[in-house]
Amino acid sequence: MENIRNFCIIAHIDHGKSTLADRLLEFTNTIEQRDMQAQALDSMDIERERGITIKSKAIQMDHEHSDGKQYVLNLIDTPGHVDFSYEVSRSIAACEGALLIVDATQGIQAQTISNLYLAIEHDLEIIPVINKIDMPSAMIEEVSDQILDLIGGKVEEIVLASGKTGEGVEDIMNAIIERVPPPKGSADVPLQALIFDSNFNVYRGVIAYYRILNGVLRKGDRIRFFNTGKDYSADEVGILKMDLSPKKKMEAGNVGYIVTGIKQSKEIKVGDTITLHNDPCAEAIQGFEDVKPMVFAGIFPIDNDDFEDLRDSLEKLQLNDASLIFEPESSIALGFGFRCGFLGMLHLEIIQERLWREFEMSIITTVPNVMYKAYLKKDDEQITIHNPTDLPEPTVLKYVEEPYIRAQIISKPDYIGPIMALCMDRRGEIINQVYLTESRIELTFDLPLAEIVFDFYDKLKSISRGYASFDYELTNYRQSELVKLDIKLNGENVDAFSSLIHVDKAYSFGRRLCSKLKDLLPRQQFKIAIQAAIGQKVIARETISALRKDVTAKCYGGDITRKRKLLEKQKKGKKKMRQIGSVEVPQKAFLEVLKLDD
């Protein structure tokens, strides 16, 4: 165990984590040169297309140090976007050290600080690395000062590197071996292994990834999952190279995988402890964070016969992405589906994309909303509202509370005005502003979560020309004046478009929604009325005119009453058609409504 080092890479999005990980893999000859490609650890097509890491990926590297000893390095590459911070928390729980990567051209950003605090809470050894030093706009001295202000230490402890050219990679290796402590634990006590990730393989079932804290795991052992209490046989154990590499046994301190032939995804839980059936450990491993979904949306199959297939697809996705939470629900307009919890809008978008790519599921997503707490007049009873349709009638409702977040925005001082205006417009309260350096300011706001889930991040990037970075955490619930906004098509509610919204924003939001739907819905043979209503009160309306055949074309000359007679006859037919006709809402409309412009 003296020669094992477990570490992860943490940073803000787009600071070069995956590129630097590529250089480490090349340096240790973990990947053959002919197999090398950019973002080698990003295995999903969607990660490569978007240039972001979505999944943490563990890999083992062997390295002979200058002291002549052979070291085993277990690296976990983590995502940088705020929506995937749960992946980072799981990786940190399995490590003793962290490389803190900071872009030399951009400096410290909000997610860097958030991930750093997470690592410090777990007592990880932090190795600061300034990346992209080869860039002409690199500000090495300024960024070094920012890092020292944040974590203390000496300038000599900061490693300068370039993921593009490979400069400084050897210094990073030396720092990992010399500064990251070896794992603690013993091979002579009962087995304790933390499951930090899992995956579903069509042929082999569920593959769990774990970090052994104590004990030894051998191929063929009878194992037990501590929290579910289920026993299985360890059909295969091994280490994580670019592919799975089987071994006879795995000892304390190591990171690896286990295949047990489990086909039911619900029988294995990320965060559970693996122990032996004959010699179980006394307690499960503690300190693993629970996931806190921020955004909720309904996911429904386009064809109701696909409901069970959608359930299977979501369960398999949940194995690979433990931050996804879902439960069944039904809708009058859309039939049976699932209410899903996500960490943010990007997370929702990625799940939609993965359902289509990996399982070919055609789905409809309802308007996302957050979780509210409603208090009833009778006995002050509290109920949780995931769906606007669950909101009780005003006659029995006492008040509603909505979730608030503490938002941390780091930007250049030039953009303070527009950023403050944006946050105030979203019902925000400024808590603090601190100059980190002369050219970098940190603003702290309290904001309602519902106000940031749609397009806040995009707007923030636009007004700051890409310089502002954003991170947040849930703080508390506060009483708020919220109303339920319904969208009616020809007098019938479409509950997929229903939303809970602050009373001050309801009128403008209703108008924008009606206007957007008028552009998105196809014209029919009959007139379609689109209305936004609060209770029985209609606050906005748009009308889609009917497709009209020119029935008077054959009337040339003659009396005007002949034309009128034909038009009246057509009018009656349209009226009848409207009574029996139903408005089909295309899938595109459900997706486009989420992208409302001001």
Coordinates of C-alpha atoms in Angstrom, one line a residue:
M1 CA 0.0 0.0 0.0
E2 CA 3.0 2.3 0.5
N3 CA 3.3 2.5 -3.3
I4 CA -0.3 3.2 -4.1
R5 CA -1.6 6.8 -4.8
N6 CA -5.3 7.6 -5.3
F7 CA -6.1 11.0 -6.7
C8 CA -8.7 12.9 -8.7
I9 CA -8.6 16.0 -11.0
I10 CA -10.9 18.9 -10.1
A11 CA -11.4 22.2 -11.9
H12 CA -13.9 24.5 -13.5
I13 CA -15.4 23.6 -16.8
D14 CA -13.0 24.0 -19.8
H15 CA -9.8 24.4 -17.8
G16 CA -8.1 21.4 -19.5
K17 CA -8.6 18.5 -17.1
S18 CA -9.2 15.9 -19.8
T19 CA -6.3 17.1 -21.9
L20 CA -3.9 17.0 -18.9
A21 CA -5.2 13.5 -18.1
D22 CA -4.3 12.4 -21.7
R23 CA -0.7 13.6 -21.1
L24 CA -0.5 11.6 -17.8
L25 CA -1.7 8.5 -19.6
E26 CA 0.9 9.0 -22.4
F27 CA 3.7 9.7 -19.9
T28 CA 3.0 6.4 -18.0
N29 CA 2.5 4.5 -21.3
T30 CA -1.0 3.4 -20.1
I31 CA -2.3 3.9 -23.7
E32 CA -0.4 2.8 -26.8
Q33 CA 0.5 5.7 -29.0
R34 CA -1.5 4.3 -31.9
D35 CA -4.7 4.1 -29.7
M36 CA -4.3 7.7 -28.3
Q37 CA -7.0 10.2 -29.1
A38 CA -8.0 13.5 -27.6
Q39 CA -10.2 13.3 -24.4
A40 CA -9.2 9.6 -24.1
L41 CA -11.2 9.1 -20.9
D42 CA -14.4 10.7 -22.3
S43 CA -15.9 7.5 -23.7
M44 CA -19.4 8.9 -24.7
D45 CA -20.0 10.4 -28.1
I46 CA -21.9 13.2 -26.5
E47 CA -18.9 14.2 -24.3
R48 CA -16.7 14.5 -27.4
E49 CA -19.2 16.5 -29.4
R50 CA -19.8 19.0 -26.7
G51 CA -16.2 19.0 -25.4
I52 CA -17.3 18.5 -21.7
T53 CA -16.9 15.6 -19.3
I54 CA -20.2 14.2 -18.0
K55 CA -19.0 11.0 -16.3
S56 CA -16.2 10.5 -13.9
K57 CA -13.7 7.9 -15.3
A58 CA -11.3 5.9 -13.2
I59 CA -8.1 4.4 -14.6
Q60 CA -4.9 2.8 -13.2
M61 CA -1.4 3.8 -14.2
D62 CA 1.9 2.2 -13.4
H63 CA 5.0 4.4 -13.1
E64 CA 8.6 3.9 -12.1
H65 CA 9.8 6.9 -10.1
S66 CA 13.3 8.3 -10.0
D67 CA 13.8 6.6 -6.6
G68 CA 13.6 3.2 -8.5
K69 CA 10.3 2.1 -6.9
Q70 CA 7.3 1.1 -8.9
Y71 CA 4.1 3.0 -8.1
V72 CA 0.5 2.3 -8.8
L73 CA -1.5 5.5 -9.5
N74 CA -5.3 5.4 -9.6
L75 CA -6.6 8.5 -11.4
I76 CA -10.3 9.7 -11.4
D77 CA -11.1 12.4 -14.0
T78 CA -14.1 14.4 -12.9
P79 CA -16.6 16.8 -14.7
G80 CA -16.3 20.5 -14.2
H81 CA -19.9 21.7 -14.8
V82 CA -22.0 22.6 -11.8
D83 CA -24.7 20.2 -12.9
F84 CA -22.4 17.2 -12.5
S85 CA -20.9 18.2 -9.0
Y86 CA -22.4 14.9 -7.6
E87 CA -19.9 13.0 -9.8
V88 CA -17.1 15.1 -8.2
S89 CA -18.3 14.4 -4.6
R90 CA -18.3 10.6 -5.3
S91 CA -14.8 10.7 -6.8
I92 CA -13.4 12.8 -3.9
A93 CA -14.8 10.2 -1.4
A94 CA -12.5 7.5 -3.1
C95 CA -9.3 9.5 -3.1
E96 CA -6.5 10.9 -0.8
G97 CA -5.3 13.6 -3.1
A98 CA -6.6 16.1 -5.7
L99 CA -5.0 18.0 -8.6
L100 CA -6.5 21.4 -8.6
I101 CA -6.3 22.6 -12.2
V102 CA -6.5 26.4 -12.9
D103 CA -6.5 27.9 -16.4
A104 CA -3.6 30.4 -16.7
T105 CA -5.7 32.6 -19.0
Q106 CA -8.9 32.6 -16.9
G107 CA -7.8 32.3 -13.3
I108 CA -9.8 31.0 -10.4
Q109 CA -13.5 30.5 -11.1
A110 CA -16.6 29.7 -9.1
Q111 CA -16.7 25.9 -9.7
T112 CA -12.9 25.7 -8.8
I113 CA -13.6 27.1 -5.4
S114 CA -16.7 24.9 -4.9
N115 CA -14.8 21.7 -5.8
L116 CA -11.8 22.8 -3.7
Y117 CA -13.9 23.2 -0.5
L118 CA -15.4 19.8 -1.2
A119 CA -11.9 18.3 -1.3
I120 CA -10.7 20.1 1.8
E121 CA -13.8 18.8 3.7
H122 CA -12.6 15.3 2.9
D123 CA -9.0 16.1 4.1
L124 CA -7.5 15.6 0.6
E125 CA -4.0 16.7 -0.2
I126 CA -4.3 19.5 -2.7
I127 CA -1.7 19.9 -5.5
P128 CA -2.3 23.2 -7.4
V129 CA -1.5 23.1 -11.1
I130 CA -1.6 26.1 -13.4
N131 CA -2.5 24.8 -16.9
K132 CA -2.2 26.3 -20.4
I133 CA 1.0 28.2 -19.6
D134 CA 2.0 28.0 -23.3
M135 CA -0.9 30.4 -24.2
P136 CA 0.2 34.0 -25.2
S137 CA -2.5 35.4 -22.8
A138 CA -1.3 33.3 -19.8
M139 CA -1.2 35.3 -16.5
I140 CA 1.0 33.0 -14.5
E141 CA 2.0 35.4 -11.6
E142 CA -1.5 36.8 -11.2
V143 CA -3.1 33.3 -11.1
S144 CA -0.4 32.1 -8.7
D145 CA -1.3 34.9 -6.3
Q146 CA -5.0 33.9 -6.6
I147 CA -4.2 30.3 -5.7
L148 CA -2.0 31.3 -2.7
D149 CA -4.8 33.7 -1.5
L150 CA -7.2 30.8 -1.7
I151 CA -5.3 27.9 -0.2
G152 CA -2.1 29.4 1.2
G153 CA 1.2 27.6 0.8
K154 CA 4.3 28.6 -1.1
V155 CA 4.8 29.6 -4.8
E156 CA 7.2 26.7 -5.3
E157 CA 4.4 24.2 -4.5
I158 CA 2.4 25.3 -7.6
V159 CA 3.1 23.1 -10.6
L160 CA 3.2 24.9 -14.0
A161 CA 2.0 22.7 -16.9
S162 CA 0.5 22.6 -20.4
G163 CA -1.9 19.9 -21.3
K164 CA -1.3 20.7 -25.0
T165 CA 2.5 20.5 -25.2
G166 CA 3.0 18.1 -22.2
E167 CA 5.3 20.6 -20.4
G168 CA 5.3 20.0 -16.6
V169 CA 3.8 16.5 -16.7
E170 CA 6.8 15.0 -15.0
D171 CA 6.6 17.6 -12.2
I172 CA 3.0 16.7 -11.7
M173 CA 3.9 13.0 -11.4
N174 CA 6.7 13.8 -8.9
A175 CA 4.2 16.0 -6.9
I176 CA 1.6 13.2 -6.8
I177 CA 4.1 10.5 -5.6
E178 CA 5.8 12.8 -3.0
R179 CA 2.9 14.8 -1.7
V180 CA -0.3 12.6 -1.9
P181 CA -0.3 10.2 1.1
P182 CA -0.7 6.5 0.5
P183 CA -4.0 4.9 1.4
K184 CA -4.7 4.0 5.1
G185 CA -6.2 0.6 6.0
S186 CA -5.4 -3.0 6.6
A187 CA -5.6 -6.2 4.5
D188 CA -6.0 -8.2 7.7
V189 CA -9.5 -7.0 8.8
P190 CA -12.9 -7.7 7.2
L191 CA -13.5 -6.4 3.7
Q192 CA -14.9 -2.8 3.4
A193 CA -15.2 -1.4 -0.1
L194 CA -17.0 1.8 -1.2
I195 CA -19.0 1.6 -4.5
F196 CA -18.4 5.0 -6.1
D197 CA -19.9 4.2 -9.6
S198 CA -21.5 1.5 -11.6
N199 CA -22.4 0.7 -15.2
F200 CA -24.7 -1.7 -17.1
N201 CA -23.4 -4.1 -19.7
V202 CA -25.9 -5.9 -21.9
Y203 CA -23.9 -9.2 -21.6
R204 CA -22.4 -9.1 -18.2
G205 CA -25.1 -7.2 -16.2
V206 CA -24.2 -4.6 -13.6
I207 CA -20.5 -3.7 -13.2
A208 CA -19.7 -1.9 -10.0
Y209 CA -16.6 0.3 -9.4
Y210 CA -15.2 0.4 -5.9
R211 CA -12.4 1.6 -3.7
I212 CA -11.2 -1.0 -1.1
L213 CA -10.6 0.7 2.3
N214 CA -9.9 -2.5 4.3
G215 CA -9.5 -6.3 3.6
V216 CA -9.0 -8.4 0.5
L217 CA -11.5 -9.3 -2.3
R218 CA -10.8 -12.5 -4.2
K219 CA -12.4 -13.9 -7.3
G220 CA -15.1 -16.4 -6.4
D221 CA -15.7 -14.8 -2.9
R222 CA -19.3 -14.7 -1.6
I223 CA -19.9 -11.0 -1.1
R224 CA -22.7 -9.0 0.5
F225 CA -23.9 -5.4 -0.2
F226 CA -24.2 -3.9 3.2
N227 CA -27.2 -1.7 2.8
T228 CA -29.4 -3.9 0.6
G229 CA -28.3 -7.1 2.4
K230 CA -28.1 -9.1 -0.8
D231 CA -25.5 -11.8 -1.3
Y232 CA -23.7 -12.5 -4.6
S233 CA -20.7 -14.4 -6.0
A234 CA -17.7 -12.3 -7.2
D235 CA -17.5 -13.8 -10.7
E236 CA -14.7 -11.4 -11.8
V237 CA -12.7 -8.8 -10.0
G238 CA -9.9 -6.6 -11.4
I239 CA -8.4 -3.2 -12.1
L240 CA -9.5 -0.4 -14.4
K241 CA -7.1 0.1 -17.3
M242 CA -8.5 1.5 -20.6
D243 CA -10.4 -1.8 -20.6
L244 CA -11.3 -4.0 -17.6
S245 CA -8.3 -6.0 -16.5
P246 CA -9.1 -9.2 -14.5
K247 CA -7.0 -10.1 -11.4
K248 CA -7.1 -13.0 -8.9
K249 CA -7.5 -10.7 -5.9
M250 CA -7.7 -7.0 -4.9
E251 CA -6.2 -5.6 -1.7
A252 CA -6.8 -2.6 0.6
G253 CA -6.1 0.8 -0.9
N254 CA -6.9 -0.3 -4.5
V255 CA -9.5 0.8 -7.0
G256 CA -11.2 -1.8 -9.2
Y257 CA -14.4 -3.3 -10.6
I258 CA -16.5 -6.4 -9.7
V259 CA -18.9 -8.4 -12.0
T260 CA -21.5 -10.4 -10.1
G261 CA -24.0 -11.1 -12.9
I262 CA -26.7 -8.8 -11.4
K263 CA -29.3 -8.0 -14.0
Q264 CA -31.6 -5.9 -11.9
S265 CA -30.3 -2.4 -11.6
K266 CA -32.2 -1.6 -8.4
E267 CA -30.2 -4.3 -6.4
I268 CA -27.0 -2.2 -6.4
K269 CA -26.7 1.3 -5.0
V270 CA -23.9 3.8 -5.5
G271 CA -22.5 4.7 -2.0
D272 CA -23.1 1.1 -0.7
T273 CA -20.4 -0.9 1.0
I274 CA -19.2 -4.3 -0.3
T275 CA -18.2 -6.8 2.4
L276 CA -17.9 -10.6 2.7
H277 CA -20.8 -12.9 3.4
N278 CA -18.8 -15.1 5.9
D279 CA -16.9 -12.3 7.6
P280 CA -18.9 -9.1 7.3
C281 CA -17.6 -5.7 8.5
A282 CA -19.2 -4.1 11.6
E283 CA -20.5 -0.9 9.8
A284 CA -20.9 0.7 6.4
I285 CA -18.5 3.3 5.1
Q286 CA -19.7 6.8 6.1
G287 CA -19.3 10.3 4.6
F288 CA -21.0 9.7 1.3
E289 CA -23.2 12.6 0.1
D290 CA -26.9 12.2 -0.7
V291 CA -27.9 13.6 -4.1
K292 CA -30.1 16.7 -4.0
P293 CA -32.1 17.1 -7.2
M294 CA -32.7 20.8 -8.1
V295 CA -35.0 20.6 -11.1
F296 CA -38.0 18.3 -11.7
A297 CA -39.7 17.5 -15.0
G298 CA -42.0 14.9 -16.4
I299 CA -40.7 12.4 -19.0
F300 CA -43.3 10.6 -21.0
P301 CA -43.0 8.1 -23.9
I302 CA -44.6 9.3 -27.1
D303 CA -46.2 5.9 -27.5
N304 CA -47.8 4.7 -24.2
D305 CA -46.9 1.1 -25.0
D306 CA -43.3 2.1 -24.4
F307 CA -43.9 2.9 -20.7
E308 CA -42.1 -0.3 -19.4
D309 CA -39.2 0.1 -21.9
L310 CA -38.8 3.7 -20.6
R311 CA -38.7 2.4 -17.0
D312 CA -35.9 -0.1 -17.9
S313 CA -34.0 2.6 -19.8
L314 CA -34.2 5.0 -16.8
E315 CA -33.1 2.3 -14.4
K316 CA -30.0 1.5 -16.5
L317 CA -29.2 5.2 -16.9
Q318 CA -29.5 5.6 -13.1
L319 CA -26.8 3.0 -12.6
N320 CA -24.5 5.1 -14.7
D321 CA -25.7 8.4 -13.3
A322 CA -26.7 8.1 -9.7
S323 CA -27.9 11.7 -9.5
L324 CA -30.9 10.8 -11.6
I325 CA -34.0 10.3 -9.5
F326 CA -37.5 9.2 -10.9
E327 CA -40.9 8.0 -9.8
P328 CA -44.0 7.1 -11.8
E329 CA -46.7 9.7 -12.5
S330 CA -49.7 10.1 -14.9
S331 CA -50.9 13.0 -16.9
I332 CA -54.3 13.5 -18.6
A333 CA -52.7 14.8 -21.8
L334 CA -49.7 12.6 -22.0
G335 CA -50.7 9.3 -20.2
F336 CA -48.2 7.4 -18.0
G337 CA -44.7 8.6 -17.5
F338 CA -42.1 9.5 -14.8
R339 CA -41.4 12.5 -12.7
C340 CA -37.6 12.9 -12.8
G341 CA -35.2 14.9 -10.6
F342 CA -32.2 16.5 -12.2
L343 CA -29.2 18.6 -10.9
G344 CA -29.8 21.3 -13.5
M345 CA -31.0 22.1 -17.0
L346 CA -27.8 20.8 -18.7
H347 CA -28.3 17.5 -16.8
L348 CA -31.9 17.3 -18.1
E349 CA -30.7 18.0 -21.6
I350 CA -28.0 15.3 -21.4
I351 CA -30.4 12.7 -20.0
Q352 CA -32.9 13.4 -22.9
E353 CA -30.1 13.0 -25.4
R354 CA -28.8 9.8 -23.8
L355 CA -32.3 8.2 -23.6
W356 CA -32.5 8.7 -27.4
R357 CA -28.9 7.7 -28.3
E358 CA -28.4 4.7 -26.0
F359 CA -32.0 3.3 -25.8
E360 CA -33.7 4.9 -28.8
M361 CA -36.5 6.2 -26.6
S362 CA -38.7 8.9 -28.1
I363 CA -39.9 11.0 -25.2
I364 CA -41.8 14.2 -24.4
T365 CA -40.5 16.4 -21.5
T366 CA -42.8 18.7 -19.6
V367 CA -41.9 22.2 -18.4
P368 CA -39.2 21.9 -15.7
N369 CA -40.0 23.2 -12.2
V370 CA -38.5 23.0 -8.7
M371 CA -39.8 21.4 -5.5
Y372 CA -42.1 23.5 -3.4
K373 CA -43.6 23.1 0.1
A374 CA -47.3 23.9 0.5
Y375 CA -48.9 24.4 4.0
L376 CA -52.6 23.7 4.4
K377 CA -54.9 25.8 6.7
K378 CA -56.0 22.6 8.4
D379 CA -53.5 21.6 11.2
D380 CA -50.7 23.4 9.3
E381 CA -50.1 20.2 7.4
Q382 CA -47.2 20.3 5.0
I383 CA -47.2 18.7 1.5
T384 CA -44.4 18.5 -1.1
I385 CA -45.2 19.8 -4.6
H386 CA -43.2 18.3 -7.5
N387 CA -45.9 19.0 -10.1
P388 CA -48.0 22.2 -10.6
T389 CA -51.1 20.1 -10.9
D390 CA -50.6 18.9 -7.3
L391 CA -51.0 22.4 -5.8
P392 CA -54.1 22.5 -3.5
E393 CA -57.0 24.8 -4.1
P394 CA -56.7 28.4 -2.7
T395 CA -59.6 27.7 -0.3
V396 CA -57.5 25.1 1.6
L397 CA -54.0 26.5 1.0
K398 CA -52.4 28.6 3.7
Y399 CA -49.1 29.6 2.0
V400 CA -46.3 28.1 -0.3
E401 CA -42.6 28.1 0.3
E402 CA -40.0 27.9 -2.5
P403 CA -36.3 26.9 -2.4
Y404 CA -33.6 29.5 -2.2
I405 CA -30.0 29.1 -3.2
R406 CA -26.8 30.9 -2.3
A407 CA -25.2 31.8 -5.6
Q408 CA -21.5 32.6 -6.0
I409 CA -20.6 34.6 -9.1
I410 CA -16.9 35.4 -10.0
S411 CA -16.3 38.0 -12.7
K412 CA -14.3 41.0 -13.9
P413 CA -15.3 44.3 -12.1
D414 CA -16.4 45.7 -15.5
Y415 CA -19.6 43.6 -15.5
I416 CA -20.8 44.2 -11.9
G417 CA -23.7 46.5 -13.1
P418 CA -25.3 44.0 -15.7
I419 CA -24.8 41.0 -13.3
M420 CA -26.5 42.9 -10.4
A421 CA -29.3 44.0 -12.7
L422 CA -29.8 40.4 -13.9
C423 CA -29.9 39.0 -10.3
M424 CA -32.2 41.7 -9.1
D425 CA -34.6 41.1 -12.0
R426 CA -34.6 37.4 -10.9
R427 CA -35.8 38.5 -7.3
G428 CA -32.2 38.2 -6.0
E429 CA -30.7 39.8 -2.8
I430 CA -27.1 40.7 -2.7
I431 CA -25.3 39.3 0.3
N432 CA -21.7 40.1 -0.2
Q433 CA -19.1 41.4 -2.7
V434 CA -15.4 40.8 -2.3
Y435 CA -12.5 41.7 -4.5
L436 CA -10.4 38.6 -4.8
T437 CA -7.8 40.5 -6.9
E438 CA -7.8 43.9 -8.7
S439 CA -9.3 42.3 -11.7
R440 CA -11.6 39.6 -10.1
I441 CA -14.7 40.1 -7.9
E442 CA -16.8 37.6 -6.1
L443 CA -20.5 38.4 -5.8
T444 CA -22.8 36.4 -3.5
F445 CA -26.6 36.5 -3.9
D446 CA -29.6 34.7 -2.4
L447 CA -31.9 33.8 -5.3
P448 CA -35.1 31.7 -5.7
L449 CA -34.0 28.4 -7.4
A450 CA -37.0 28.6 -9.8
E451 CA -35.6 31.8 -11.3
I452 CA -32.3 30.2 -12.4
V453 CA -33.3 26.9 -13.8
F454 CA -34.3 28.1 -17.2
D455 CA -31.8 30.5 -18.9
F456 CA -30.0 32.3 -16.1
Y457 CA -26.6 30.7 -16.9
D458 CA -26.8 31.6 -20.6
K459 CA -27.8 35.2 -19.8
L460 CA -25.0 35.5 -17.3
K461 CA -22.5 34.3 -19.9
S462 CA -23.9 36.7 -22.5
I463 CA -23.8 39.9 -20.3
S464 CA -20.3 39.1 -19.0
R465 CA -18.9 38.1 -22.5
G466 CA -18.1 34.6 -21.1
Y467 CA -16.0 35.8 -18.2
A468 CA -18.4 35.3 -15.3
S469 CA -18.5 31.8 -13.6
F470 CA -21.4 30.6 -11.5
D471 CA -21.8 28.1 -8.7
Y472 CA -24.6 27.6 -6.2
E473 CA -25.9 25.5 -3.2
L474 CA -29.4 25.0 -1.8
T475 CA -29.8 27.0 1.5
N476 CA -33.5 27.1 2.7
Y477 CA -37.2 27.5 1.8
R478 CA -38.9 30.9 2.1
Q479 CA -42.6 31.9 1.9
S480 CA -43.5 33.3 -1.5
E481 CA -46.5 34.5 -3.5
L482 CA -46.8 31.8 -6.1
V483 CA -49.7 31.1 -8.5
K484 CA -50.4 28.2 -10.8
L485 CA -50.4 29.2 -14.5
D486 CA -52.4 27.0 -16.8
I487 CA -52.2 26.8 -20.5
K488 CA -55.5 26.0 -22.3
L489 CA -55.9 24.9 -25.9
N490 CA -59.5 25.4 -27.0
G491 CA -60.6 25.5 -23.3
E492 CA -58.8 22.3 -22.3
N493 CA -55.8 22.4 -19.9
V494 CA -52.5 21.0 -21.2
D495 CA -50.9 20.0 -17.9
A496 CA -47.5 19.5 -19.5
F497 CA -47.3 23.3 -19.9
S498 CA -48.6 24.2 -16.4
S499 CA -46.1 26.0 -14.1
L500 CA -45.9 27.6 -10.7
I501 CA -44.7 31.1 -11.0
H502 CA -44.3 34.2 -8.8
V503 CA -47.4 36.5 -9.1
D504 CA -45.3 39.5 -10.4
K505 CA -43.9 37.4 -13.3
A506 CA -47.2 35.5 -14.2
Y507 CA -48.6 38.0 -16.7
S508 CA -45.4 38.5 -18.8
F509 CA -44.6 34.8 -18.7
G510 CA -48.2 33.9 -19.8
R511 CA -48.0 36.3 -22.7
R512 CA -44.6 35.0 -23.9
L513 CA -45.7 31.4 -23.6
C514 CA -48.9 32.0 -25.6
S515 CA -47.0 33.9 -28.3
K516 CA -44.4 31.1 -28.5
L517 CA -47.0 28.4 -28.8
K518 CA -48.8 30.3 -31.6
D519 CA -45.5 30.1 -33.6
L520 CA -45.0 26.4 -32.8
L521 CA -48.4 24.8 -33.1
P522 CA -49.4 23.7 -36.7
R523 CA -52.6 25.3 -38.1
Q524 CA -55.7 23.0 -38.2
Q525 CA -59.0 23.0 -40.2
F526 CA -60.5 24.9 -37.2
K527 CA -59.6 27.9 -35.1
I528 CA -57.4 27.3 -32.0
A529 CA -57.5 29.5 -29.0
I530 CA -54.4 29.5 -26.8
Q531 CA -55.0 30.9 -23.3
A532 CA -52.9 31.5 -20.2
A533 CA -55.1 31.4 -17.1
I534 CA -54.7 31.7 -13.3
G535 CA -57.6 29.8 -11.9
Q536 CA -60.6 30.9 -13.9
K537 CA -59.1 34.3 -14.9
V538 CA -57.6 34.4 -18.5
I539 CA -54.5 36.7 -18.5
A540 CA -53.3 36.2 -22.1
R541 CA -54.7 34.9 -25.3
E542 CA -53.5 34.1 -28.9
T543 CA -55.6 32.7 -31.7
I544 CA -54.3 30.4 -34.5
S545 CA -56.6 31.0 -37.5
A546 CA -58.1 28.0 -39.3
L547 CA -56.9 26.7 -42.7
R548 CA -59.6 27.9 -45.0
K549 CA -60.7 26.5 -48.3
D550 CA -62.1 29.1 -50.7
V551 CA -65.6 27.7 -51.0
T552 CA -66.8 30.8 -53.0
A553 CA -64.4 30.2 -55.9
K554 CA -67.1 28.6 -58.0
C555 CA -69.5 31.6 -57.4
Y556 CA -68.6 34.0 -60.2
G557 CA -71.2 36.8 -60.7
G558 CA -74.7 36.4 -59.4
D559 CA -76.1 37.6 -56.1
I560 CA -74.0 38.1 -52.9
T561 CA -76.4 36.0 -50.9
R562 CA -75.1 32.9 -52.7
K563 CA -71.6 33.5 -51.4
R564 CA -72.9 34.3 -47.9
K565 CA -74.9 31.0 -47.9
L566 CA -71.8 29.0 -48.7
L567 CA -69.7 30.9 -46.1
E568 CA -72.3 30.3 -43.4
K569 CA -72.4 26.6 -44.3
Q570 CA -68.6 26.4 -44.0
K571 CA -68.7 28.3 -40.7
K572 CA -71.1 25.7 -39.2
G573 CA -68.8 22.9 -40.4
K574 CA -65.8 24.6 -38.8
K575 CA -67.7 25.0 -35.5
K576 CA -68.7 21.3 -35.5
M577 CA -65.1 20.3 -36.3
R578 CA -63.8 22.4 -33.4
Q579 CA -66.1 20.6 -31.0
I580 CA -64.9 17.2 -32.0
G581 CA -61.3 18.0 -33.2
S582 CA -58.4 17.7 -30.8
V583 CA -55.2 19.8 -30.9
E584 CA -52.1 17.7 -31.5
V585 CA -49.0 19.3 -29.8
P586 CA -45.8 18.3 -31.6
Q587 CA -42.8 17.2 -29.6
K588 CA -40.8 20.1 -30.9
A589 CA -43.2 22.5 -29.0
F590 CA -42.5 20.9 -25.6
L591 CA -38.7 21.4 -26.2
E592 CA -38.9 24.9 -27.7
V593 CA -41.1 26.3 -24.9
L594 CA -38.1 25.8 -22.6
K595 CA -36.2 28.3 -24.6
L596 CA -38.4 31.4 -24.1
D597 CA -36.8 34.6 -25.2
D598 CA -37.4 37.8 -23.2

